[in-house]
Short mmCIF file of C-alpha atoms in Angstrom, two decimals:
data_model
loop_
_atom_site.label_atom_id
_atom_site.label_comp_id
_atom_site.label_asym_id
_atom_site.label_seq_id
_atom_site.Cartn_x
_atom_site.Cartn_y
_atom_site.Cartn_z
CA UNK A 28 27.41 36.28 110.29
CA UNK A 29 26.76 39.29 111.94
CA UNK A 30 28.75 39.84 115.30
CA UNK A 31 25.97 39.78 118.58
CA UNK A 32 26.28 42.09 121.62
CA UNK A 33 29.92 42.83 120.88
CA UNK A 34 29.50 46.65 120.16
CA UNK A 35 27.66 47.67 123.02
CA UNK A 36 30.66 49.35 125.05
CA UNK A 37 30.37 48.90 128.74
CA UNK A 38 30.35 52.73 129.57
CA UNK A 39 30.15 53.13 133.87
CA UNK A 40 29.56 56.45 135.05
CA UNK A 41 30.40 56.78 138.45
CA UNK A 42 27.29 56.89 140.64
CA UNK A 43 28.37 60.05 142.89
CA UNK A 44 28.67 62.12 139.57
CA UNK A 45 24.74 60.53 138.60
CA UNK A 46 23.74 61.68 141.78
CA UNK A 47 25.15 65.06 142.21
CA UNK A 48 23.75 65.32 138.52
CA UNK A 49 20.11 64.67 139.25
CA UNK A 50 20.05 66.83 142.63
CA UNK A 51 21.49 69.65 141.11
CA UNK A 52 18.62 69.27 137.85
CA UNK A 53 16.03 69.05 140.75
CA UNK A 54 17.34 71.90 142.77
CA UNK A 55 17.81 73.99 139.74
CA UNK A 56 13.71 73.17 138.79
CA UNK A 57 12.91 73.82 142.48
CA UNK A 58 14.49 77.72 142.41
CA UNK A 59 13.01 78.08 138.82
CA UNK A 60 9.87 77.62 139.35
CA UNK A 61 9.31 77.91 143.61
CA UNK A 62 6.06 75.62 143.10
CA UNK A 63 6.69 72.01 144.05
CA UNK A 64 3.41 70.87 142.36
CA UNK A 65 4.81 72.32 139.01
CA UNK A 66 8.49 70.75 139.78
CA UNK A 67 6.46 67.85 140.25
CA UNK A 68 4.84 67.81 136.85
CA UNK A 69 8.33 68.93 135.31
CA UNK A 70 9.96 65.80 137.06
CA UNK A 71 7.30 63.47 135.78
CA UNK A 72 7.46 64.95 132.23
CA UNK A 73 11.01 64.54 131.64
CA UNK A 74 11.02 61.15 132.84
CA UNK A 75 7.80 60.60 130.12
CA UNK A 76 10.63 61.91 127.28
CA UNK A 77 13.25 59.39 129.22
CA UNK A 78 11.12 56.51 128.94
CA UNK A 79 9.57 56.72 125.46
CA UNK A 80 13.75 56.19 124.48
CA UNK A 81 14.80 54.49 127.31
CA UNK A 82 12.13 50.90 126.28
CA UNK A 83 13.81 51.00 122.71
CA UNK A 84 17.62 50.80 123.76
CA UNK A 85 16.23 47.98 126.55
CA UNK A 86 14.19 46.42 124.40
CA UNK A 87 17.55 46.31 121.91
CA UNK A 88 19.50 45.38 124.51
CA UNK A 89 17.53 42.41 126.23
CA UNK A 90 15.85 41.31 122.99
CA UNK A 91 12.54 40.27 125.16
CA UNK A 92 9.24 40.23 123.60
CA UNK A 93 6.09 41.04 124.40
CA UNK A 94 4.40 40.33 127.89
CA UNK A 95 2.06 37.52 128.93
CA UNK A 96 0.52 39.73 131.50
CA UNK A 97 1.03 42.28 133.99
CA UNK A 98 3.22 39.54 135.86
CA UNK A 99 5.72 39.80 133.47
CA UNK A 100 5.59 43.03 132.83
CA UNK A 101 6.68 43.72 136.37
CA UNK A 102 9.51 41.71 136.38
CA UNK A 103 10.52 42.99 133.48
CA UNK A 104 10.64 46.61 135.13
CA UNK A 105 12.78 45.05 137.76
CA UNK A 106 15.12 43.95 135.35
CA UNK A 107 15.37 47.27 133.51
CA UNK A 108 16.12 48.94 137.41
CA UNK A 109 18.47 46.44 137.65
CA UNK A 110 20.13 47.57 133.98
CA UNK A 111 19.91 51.48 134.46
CA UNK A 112 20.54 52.07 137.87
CA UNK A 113 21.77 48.95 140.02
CA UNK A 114 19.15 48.06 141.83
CA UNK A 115 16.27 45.62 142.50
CA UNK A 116 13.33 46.76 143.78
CA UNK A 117 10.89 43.91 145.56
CA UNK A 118 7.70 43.36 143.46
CA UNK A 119 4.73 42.87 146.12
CA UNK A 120 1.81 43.76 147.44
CA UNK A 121 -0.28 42.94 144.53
CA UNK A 122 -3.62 43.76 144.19
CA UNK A 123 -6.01 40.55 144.27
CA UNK A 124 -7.39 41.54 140.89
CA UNK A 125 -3.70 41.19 139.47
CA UNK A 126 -3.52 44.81 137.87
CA UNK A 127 -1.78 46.59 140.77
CA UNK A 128 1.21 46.45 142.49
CA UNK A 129 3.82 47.72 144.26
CA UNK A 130 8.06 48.54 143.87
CA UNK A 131 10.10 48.48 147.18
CA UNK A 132 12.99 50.44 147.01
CA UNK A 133 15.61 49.45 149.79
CA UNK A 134 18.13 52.20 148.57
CA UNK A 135 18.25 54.21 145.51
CA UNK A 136 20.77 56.24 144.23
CA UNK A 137 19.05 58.98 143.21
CA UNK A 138 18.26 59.89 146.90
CA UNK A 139 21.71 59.21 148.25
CA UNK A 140 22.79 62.78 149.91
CA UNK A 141 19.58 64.21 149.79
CA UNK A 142 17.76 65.71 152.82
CA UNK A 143 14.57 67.36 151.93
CA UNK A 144 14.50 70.48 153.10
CA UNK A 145 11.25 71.81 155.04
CA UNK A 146 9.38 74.41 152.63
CA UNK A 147 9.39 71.27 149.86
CA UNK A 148 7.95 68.23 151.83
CA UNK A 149 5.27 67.59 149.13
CA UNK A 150 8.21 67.36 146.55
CA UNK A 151 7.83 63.81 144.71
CA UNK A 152 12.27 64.27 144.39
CA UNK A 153 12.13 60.92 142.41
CA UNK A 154 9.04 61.53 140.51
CA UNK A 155 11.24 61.46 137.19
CA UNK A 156 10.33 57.54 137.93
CA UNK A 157 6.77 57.21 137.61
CA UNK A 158 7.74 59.46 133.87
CA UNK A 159 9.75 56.70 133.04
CA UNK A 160 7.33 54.17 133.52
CA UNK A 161 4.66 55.78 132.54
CA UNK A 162 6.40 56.84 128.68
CA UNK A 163 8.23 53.34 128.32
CA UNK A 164 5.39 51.48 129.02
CA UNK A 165 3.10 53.52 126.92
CA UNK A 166 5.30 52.77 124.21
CA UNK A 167 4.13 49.29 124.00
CA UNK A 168 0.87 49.80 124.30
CA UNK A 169 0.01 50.21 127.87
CA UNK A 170 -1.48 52.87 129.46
CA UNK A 171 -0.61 53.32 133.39
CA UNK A 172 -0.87 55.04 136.26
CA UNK A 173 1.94 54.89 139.17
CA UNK A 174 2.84 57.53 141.67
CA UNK A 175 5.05 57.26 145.15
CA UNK A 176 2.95 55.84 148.45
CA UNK A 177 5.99 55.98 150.93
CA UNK A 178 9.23 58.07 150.53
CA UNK A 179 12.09 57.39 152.74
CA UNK A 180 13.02 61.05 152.18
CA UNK A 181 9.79 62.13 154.32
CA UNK A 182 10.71 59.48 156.73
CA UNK A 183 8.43 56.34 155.58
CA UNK A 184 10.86 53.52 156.14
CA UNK A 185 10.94 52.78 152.95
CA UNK A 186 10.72 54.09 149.37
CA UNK A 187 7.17 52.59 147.81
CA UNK A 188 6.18 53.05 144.03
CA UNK A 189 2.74 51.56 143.21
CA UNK A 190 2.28 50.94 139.57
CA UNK A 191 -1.57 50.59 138.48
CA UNK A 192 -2.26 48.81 135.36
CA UNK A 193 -5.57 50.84 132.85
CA UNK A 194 -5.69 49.64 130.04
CA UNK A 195 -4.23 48.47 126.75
CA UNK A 196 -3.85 50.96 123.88
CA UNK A 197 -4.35 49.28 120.23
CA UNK A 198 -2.12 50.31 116.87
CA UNK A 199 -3.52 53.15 115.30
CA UNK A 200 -5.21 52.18 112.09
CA UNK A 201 -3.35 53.71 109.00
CA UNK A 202 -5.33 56.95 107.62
CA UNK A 203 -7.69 55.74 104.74
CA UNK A 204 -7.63 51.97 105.82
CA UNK A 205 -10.34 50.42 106.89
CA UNK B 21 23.09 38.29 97.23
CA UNK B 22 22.32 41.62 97.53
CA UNK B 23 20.20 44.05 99.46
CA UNK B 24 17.56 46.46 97.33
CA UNK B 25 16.14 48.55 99.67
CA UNK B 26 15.05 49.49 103.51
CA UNK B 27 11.81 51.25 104.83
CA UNK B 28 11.49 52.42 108.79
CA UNK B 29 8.15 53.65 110.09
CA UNK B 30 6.90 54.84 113.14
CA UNK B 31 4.45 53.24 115.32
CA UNK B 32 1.34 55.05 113.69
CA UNK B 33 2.84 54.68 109.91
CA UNK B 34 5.11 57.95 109.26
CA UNK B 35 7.96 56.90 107.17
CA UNK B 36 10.96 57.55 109.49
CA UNK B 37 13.53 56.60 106.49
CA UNK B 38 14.13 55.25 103.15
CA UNK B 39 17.74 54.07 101.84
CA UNK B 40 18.04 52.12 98.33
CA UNK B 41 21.24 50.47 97.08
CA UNK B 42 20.59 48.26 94.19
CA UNK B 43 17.21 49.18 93.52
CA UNK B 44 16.67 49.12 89.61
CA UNK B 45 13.63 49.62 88.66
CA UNK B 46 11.78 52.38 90.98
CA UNK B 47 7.87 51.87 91.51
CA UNK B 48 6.78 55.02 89.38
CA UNK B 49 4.96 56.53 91.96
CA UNK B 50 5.99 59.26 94.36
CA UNK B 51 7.55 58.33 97.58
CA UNK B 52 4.93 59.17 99.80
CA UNK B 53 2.23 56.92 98.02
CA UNK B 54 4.68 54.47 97.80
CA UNK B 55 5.23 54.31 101.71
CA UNK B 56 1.64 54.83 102.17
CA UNK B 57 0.97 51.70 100.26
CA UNK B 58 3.58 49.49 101.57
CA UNK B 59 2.27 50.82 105.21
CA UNK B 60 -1.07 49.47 104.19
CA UNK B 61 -0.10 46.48 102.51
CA UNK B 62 2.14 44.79 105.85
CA UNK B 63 -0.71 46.55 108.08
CA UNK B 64 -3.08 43.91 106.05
CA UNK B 65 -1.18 40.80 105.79
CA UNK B 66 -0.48 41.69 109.61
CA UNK B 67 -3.83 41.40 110.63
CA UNK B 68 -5.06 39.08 107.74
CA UNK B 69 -2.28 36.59 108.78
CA UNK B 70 -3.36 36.65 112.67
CA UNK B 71 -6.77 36.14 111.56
CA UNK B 72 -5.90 32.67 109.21
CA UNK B 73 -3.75 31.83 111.70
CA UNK B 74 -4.57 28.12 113.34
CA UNK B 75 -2.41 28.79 116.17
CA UNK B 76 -1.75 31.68 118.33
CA UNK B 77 0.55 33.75 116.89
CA UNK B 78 3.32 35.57 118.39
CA UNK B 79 5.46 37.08 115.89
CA UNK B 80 2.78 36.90 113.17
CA UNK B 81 4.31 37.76 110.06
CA UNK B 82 7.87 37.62 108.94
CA UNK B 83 8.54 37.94 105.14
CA UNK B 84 7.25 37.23 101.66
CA UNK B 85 9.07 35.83 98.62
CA UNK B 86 8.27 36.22 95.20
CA UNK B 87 10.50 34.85 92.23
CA UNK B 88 12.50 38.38 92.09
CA UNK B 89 12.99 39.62 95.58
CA UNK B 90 12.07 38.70 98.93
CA UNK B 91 10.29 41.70 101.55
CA UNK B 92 11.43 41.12 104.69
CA UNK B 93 10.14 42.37 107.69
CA UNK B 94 10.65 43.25 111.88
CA UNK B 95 8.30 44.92 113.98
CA UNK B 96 9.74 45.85 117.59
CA UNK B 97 7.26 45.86 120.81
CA UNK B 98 6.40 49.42 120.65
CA UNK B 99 5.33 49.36 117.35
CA UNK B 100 8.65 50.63 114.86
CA UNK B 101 8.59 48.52 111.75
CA UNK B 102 11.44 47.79 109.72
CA UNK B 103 11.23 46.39 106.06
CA UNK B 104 14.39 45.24 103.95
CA UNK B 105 13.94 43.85 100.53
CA UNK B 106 16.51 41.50 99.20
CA UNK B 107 17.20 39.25 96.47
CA UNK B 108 15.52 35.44 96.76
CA UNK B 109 18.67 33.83 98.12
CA UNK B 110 19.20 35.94 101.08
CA UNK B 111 19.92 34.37 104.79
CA UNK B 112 19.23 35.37 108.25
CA UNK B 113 18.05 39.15 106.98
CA UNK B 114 16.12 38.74 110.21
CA UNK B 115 19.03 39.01 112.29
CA UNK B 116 20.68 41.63 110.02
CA UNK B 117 16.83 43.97 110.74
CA UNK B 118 17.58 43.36 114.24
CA UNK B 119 21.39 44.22 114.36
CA UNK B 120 20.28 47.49 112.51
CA UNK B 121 17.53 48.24 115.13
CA UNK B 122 20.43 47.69 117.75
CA UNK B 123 23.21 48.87 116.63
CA UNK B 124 22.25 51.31 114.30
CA UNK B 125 19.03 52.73 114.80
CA UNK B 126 18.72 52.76 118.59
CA UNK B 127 22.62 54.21 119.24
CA UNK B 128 22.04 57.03 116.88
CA UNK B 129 18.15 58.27 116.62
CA UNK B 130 16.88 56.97 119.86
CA UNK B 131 19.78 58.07 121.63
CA UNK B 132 20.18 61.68 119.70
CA UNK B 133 18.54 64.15 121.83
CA UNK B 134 18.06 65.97 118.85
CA UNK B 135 16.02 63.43 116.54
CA UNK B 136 12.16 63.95 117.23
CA UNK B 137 10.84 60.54 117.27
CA UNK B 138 8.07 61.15 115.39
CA UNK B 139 9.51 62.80 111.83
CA UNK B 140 11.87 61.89 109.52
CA UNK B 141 15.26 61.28 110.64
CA UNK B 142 17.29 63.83 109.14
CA UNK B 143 20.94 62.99 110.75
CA UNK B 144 23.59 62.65 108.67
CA UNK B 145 25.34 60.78 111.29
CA UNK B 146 22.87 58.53 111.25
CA UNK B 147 22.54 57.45 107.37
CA UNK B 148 26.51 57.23 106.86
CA UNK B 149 26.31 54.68 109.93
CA UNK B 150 23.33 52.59 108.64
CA UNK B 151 24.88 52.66 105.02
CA UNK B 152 28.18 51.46 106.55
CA UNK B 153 26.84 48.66 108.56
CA UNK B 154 24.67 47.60 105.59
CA UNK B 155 27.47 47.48 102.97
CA UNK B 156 29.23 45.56 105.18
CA UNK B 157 26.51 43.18 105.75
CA UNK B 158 27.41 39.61 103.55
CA UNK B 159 24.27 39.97 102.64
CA UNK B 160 25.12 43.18 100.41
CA UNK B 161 27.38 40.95 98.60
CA UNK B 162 30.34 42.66 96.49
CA UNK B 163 28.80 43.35 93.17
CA UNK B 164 25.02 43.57 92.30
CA UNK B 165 23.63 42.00 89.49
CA UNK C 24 34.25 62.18 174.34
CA UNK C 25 33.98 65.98 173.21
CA UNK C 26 32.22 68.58 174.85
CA UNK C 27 31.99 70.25 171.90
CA UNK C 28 32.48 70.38 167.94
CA UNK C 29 32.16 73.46 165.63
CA UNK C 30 32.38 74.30 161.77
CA UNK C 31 34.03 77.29 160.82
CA UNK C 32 33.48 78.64 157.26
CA UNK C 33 35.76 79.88 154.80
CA UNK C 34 36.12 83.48 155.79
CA UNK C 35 36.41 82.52 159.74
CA UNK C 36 32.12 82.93 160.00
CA UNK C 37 30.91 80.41 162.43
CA UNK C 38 28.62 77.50 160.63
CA UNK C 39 27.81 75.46 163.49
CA UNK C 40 28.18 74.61 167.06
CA UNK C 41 27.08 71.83 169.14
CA UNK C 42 27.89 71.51 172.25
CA UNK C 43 26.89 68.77 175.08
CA UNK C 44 25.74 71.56 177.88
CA UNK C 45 23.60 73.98 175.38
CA UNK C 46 23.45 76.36 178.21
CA UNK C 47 27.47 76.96 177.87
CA UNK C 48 27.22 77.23 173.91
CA UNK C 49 27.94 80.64 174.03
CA UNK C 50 31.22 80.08 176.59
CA UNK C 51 32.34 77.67 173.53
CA UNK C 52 31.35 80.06 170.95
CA UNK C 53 34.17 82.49 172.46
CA UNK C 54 36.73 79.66 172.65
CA UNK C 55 36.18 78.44 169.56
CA UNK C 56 36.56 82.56 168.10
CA UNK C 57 39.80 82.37 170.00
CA UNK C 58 41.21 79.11 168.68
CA UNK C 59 40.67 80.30 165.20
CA UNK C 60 43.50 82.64 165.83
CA UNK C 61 45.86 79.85 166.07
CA UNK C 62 44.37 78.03 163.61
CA UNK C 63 45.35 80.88 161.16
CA UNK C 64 48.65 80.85 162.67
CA UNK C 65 49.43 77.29 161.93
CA UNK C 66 47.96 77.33 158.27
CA UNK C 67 50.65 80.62 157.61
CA UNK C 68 53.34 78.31 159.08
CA UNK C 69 52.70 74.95 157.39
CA UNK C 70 52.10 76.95 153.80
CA UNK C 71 55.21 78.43 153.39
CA UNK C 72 57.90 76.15 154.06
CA UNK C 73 57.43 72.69 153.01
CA UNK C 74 54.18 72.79 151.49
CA UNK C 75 54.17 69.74 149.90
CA UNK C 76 55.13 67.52 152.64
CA UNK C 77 52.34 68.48 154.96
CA UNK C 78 49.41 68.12 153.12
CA UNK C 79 47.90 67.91 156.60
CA UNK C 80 44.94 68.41 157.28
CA UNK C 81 44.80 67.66 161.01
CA UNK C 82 46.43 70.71 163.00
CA UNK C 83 46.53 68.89 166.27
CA UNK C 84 46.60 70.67 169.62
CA UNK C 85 45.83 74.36 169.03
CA UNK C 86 45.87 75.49 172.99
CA UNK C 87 44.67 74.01 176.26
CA UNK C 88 43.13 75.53 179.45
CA UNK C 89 42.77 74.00 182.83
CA UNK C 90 39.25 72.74 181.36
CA UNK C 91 39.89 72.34 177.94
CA UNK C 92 41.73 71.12 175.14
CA UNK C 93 41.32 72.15 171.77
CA UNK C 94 41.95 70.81 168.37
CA UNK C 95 41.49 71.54 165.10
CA UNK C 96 41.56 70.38 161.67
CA UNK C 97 41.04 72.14 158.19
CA UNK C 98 40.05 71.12 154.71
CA UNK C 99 41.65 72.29 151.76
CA UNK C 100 38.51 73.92 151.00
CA UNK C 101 39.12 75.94 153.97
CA UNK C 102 36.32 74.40 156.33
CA UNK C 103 37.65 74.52 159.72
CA UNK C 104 36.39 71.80 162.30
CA UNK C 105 37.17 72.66 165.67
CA UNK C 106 36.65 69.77 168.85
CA UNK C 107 36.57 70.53 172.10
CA UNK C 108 37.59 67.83 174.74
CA UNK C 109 37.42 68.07 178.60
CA UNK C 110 41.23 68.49 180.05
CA UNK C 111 40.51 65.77 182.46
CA UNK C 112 39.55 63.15 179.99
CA UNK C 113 42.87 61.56 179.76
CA UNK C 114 42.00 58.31 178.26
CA UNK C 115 41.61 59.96 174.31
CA UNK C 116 44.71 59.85 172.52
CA UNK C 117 45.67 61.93 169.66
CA UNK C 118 44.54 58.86 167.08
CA UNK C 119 41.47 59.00 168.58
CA UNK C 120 40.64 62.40 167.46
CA UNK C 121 42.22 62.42 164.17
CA UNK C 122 39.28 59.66 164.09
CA UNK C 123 36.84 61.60 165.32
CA UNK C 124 37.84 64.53 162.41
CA UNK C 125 38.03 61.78 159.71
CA UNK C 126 34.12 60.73 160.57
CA UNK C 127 33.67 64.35 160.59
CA UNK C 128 35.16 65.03 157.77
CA UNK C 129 33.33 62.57 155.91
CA UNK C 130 29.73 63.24 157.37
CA UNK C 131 30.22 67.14 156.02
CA UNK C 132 31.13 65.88 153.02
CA UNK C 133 27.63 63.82 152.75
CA UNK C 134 25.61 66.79 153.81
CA UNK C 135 27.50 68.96 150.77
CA UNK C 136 26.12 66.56 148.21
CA UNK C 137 22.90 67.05 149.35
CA UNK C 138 21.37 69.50 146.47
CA UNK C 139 19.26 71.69 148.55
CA UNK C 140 22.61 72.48 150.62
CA UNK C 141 23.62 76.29 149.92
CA UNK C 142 27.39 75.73 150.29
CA UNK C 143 28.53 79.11 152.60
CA UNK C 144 25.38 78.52 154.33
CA UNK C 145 24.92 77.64 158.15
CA UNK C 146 24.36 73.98 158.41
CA UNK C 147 20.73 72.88 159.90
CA UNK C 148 21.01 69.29 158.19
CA UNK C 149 19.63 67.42 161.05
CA UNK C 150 21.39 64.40 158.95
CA UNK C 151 24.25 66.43 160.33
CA UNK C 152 23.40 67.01 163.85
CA UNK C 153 22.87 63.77 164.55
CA UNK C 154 25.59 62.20 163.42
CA UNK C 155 27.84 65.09 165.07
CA UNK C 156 25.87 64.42 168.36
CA UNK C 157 27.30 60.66 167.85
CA UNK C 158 30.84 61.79 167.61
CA UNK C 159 30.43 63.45 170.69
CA UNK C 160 29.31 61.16 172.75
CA UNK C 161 31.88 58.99 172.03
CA UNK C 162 30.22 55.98 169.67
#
């Protein structure tokens, strides 16, 4: 039989270096292009090309199938923040029709050091996020919308990600199928 | 036992890669029509075999067996579809399509930076490593015949 | 506890002062200037002997006044942090402000991390300020 869950190697990076990594991408977009709208966009795409990867090694890795609903779906987000970076954000404030809600971010370690500065107070600095949600979930078949309500970095108390459920996309029909 | 061959497509039906090891007799058609038809075949049992279905089916459909060879088949959530024909008397393939999404396929295409997701995978690192961790596969078995 | 705390850049340019009076930030401003003197003075003496016995950061006493006693402490980036402390203020001890360098130490560390920090720039974290302003007053 086929070994299970043996090969995949337990590689840590240390979190200061993950950090230090991500502020200095962000900084480095910021002086390129001196328009945080367009950082913004930037952030959100590369998270897009993050996620449409990132579902297939968790997917691999946690061998879960597909949702029952949206329910499950956002627990299983939790988990995967959990699995990349450490943390658990609190599910709540769902919306009563069950296709909206919200991620609570207590402390993230994206944000660790960083103090926005004040010509870039619109700057979304962890909009690489709502990319990552936005590509992994589109990847099986679900089309979403999410984008940050509160950000600790402008001085909300906390860090609030609201994830807003569209609709679901269907499998392409093969070309010359009917 | 042995293993005959292995088809990977994309989501929308773009043959990602093809790898044969004990495949005698080819099909006599091009590659391309070949995929195209095996694409169209599993995309009609797919949804023919949801429709018969009496229950609610979650995996749908898994494999079909004639008296030469057995097509075996794994579809992840977003959509990738793997295919491994075998010989009749092969076991738990199903775990061997998964250990190759794993191991194989998500540590070195998914995880390349420099594979484009959505044409054919051209690393070389990538096809020594799948043939590797198919030959050693029991399944393979030592000699064909 | 201090009166007042300063950062001193690489090349001896001033980074940032705070002091508790801000109307006698520019009396500290000169004190500080003159400290660094000593401070330079020290740093040739510890480098040359025994160099790898005091890897030191904390300089201790660099020179008091009838009001004032100065100390200082350097990084081995070069960052200089210079505390003030009120002459009558007998109760600190010299653990006391090797603590109050450590925090500080550690706090300018933070605010280097932070990717929009220039580093060579004049600090106006307010991360910073605050947290200085706490190490002043004493808690």
């Amino acid at each position: 039989m086929s070994r299970q869950g043996t090969r995949l190697d337990q590689k840590k990076v240390n979190s200061e270096l993950f950090t230090l990594t991500y502020g200095a991408l962000v900084s480095q977009l910021m002086k390129d292009y001196e328009n945080v709208d367009e950082v913004n966009k930037q952030l959100e795409r590369m998270g897009y090309n993050i996620g449409i990867r990132l579902i297939e090694d968790f997917l691999a890795r946690t061998g879960t199938g597909r949702c029952y609903d949206f329910r499950d779906t956002a627990e299983k987000i939790q988990s995967a923040f959990r699995l990349y970076l450490g943390i658990s954000p609190q599910i709540m404030n769902w919306s009563s029709s069950g296709d909206e809600f919200s991620l609570q971010f207590d402390s993230n370690p994206l944000t660790e050091f960083v103090e926005l500065p004040d010509h870039c107070l619109n700057l979304k600095y962890c909009n690489v996020l709502t990319g990552v949600l936005k590509g992994a979930l589109e990847m099986v078949q679900m089309d979403i919308a999410s984008c940050f309500v509160q950000d600790h970095l402008k001085g909300d108390p906390c860090t609030e990600l609201r994830v807003k459920f569209i609709k679901r996309l269907e499998d392409a029909i093969p070309a010359g199928e009917d | 036992m042995t293993i005959h061959n292995l088809y990977i497509f994309d989501r929308s039906g773009i043959l990602l890669y093809y790898a044969e090891w004990n495949r005698l007799k080819q099909s006599g058609i091009t590659r391309e029509e070949e995929a195209k038809l095996m694409f169209g075949m599993l995309w009609s049992i797919k949804s023919f075999v949801c429709k018969i279905s009496p229950l609610d089916t979650k995996k749908g459909f898994l494999c079909y067996k004639t008296n030469k060879y057995a097509l075996h088949y794994f579809e992840t959530p977003t959509g990738l579809k793997f295919i491994l024909n075998t010989d009749v008397n092969a076991q738990n393939v199903r775990e061997l399509l998964y250990q190759i999404y794993r191991q194989v396929f998500v540590e070195y295409v998914i995880k390349n930076p420099e594979c484009n997701l959505k044409e054919p995978i051209k690393s070389e690192l990538f096809k020594s490593q799948l043939d590797a961790f198919v030959k050693q596969s029991p399944i393979f078995g030592l000699k064909s015949y | 506890m201090a009166v007042c705390i300063a950062v001193i850049g690489k090349e001896n340019s001033p980074k940032y002062i705070s002091c508790i009076n801000p109307s006698m930030e520019l009396h500290f401003q000169y004190k500080v200037h003159v400290s660094l003197d000593v401070v330079e003075e020290k740093l040739q003496a510890v480098s040359k002997p025994i160099a790898d016995v005091t890897k030191e950061q904390y300089l201790g006493l660099l020179y008091s006044t009838e009001e004032h006693k100065i100390y200082g402490y350097v990084t081995n980036t070069k960052i200089k942090f210079i505390v003030v402390v009120d002459s009558s203020n007998t109760l600190l001890r010299d653990n006391e402000i090797r603590m109050m360098f450590r925090r500080l130490h550690s706090v300018y560390a933070d605010i280097v991390c932070n990717p929009f920090f220039i580093p060579g720039e004049v600090i106006s974290s307010k991360k910073f300020d605050k947290t200085v302003k706490s190490i002043m007053y004493g808690d």
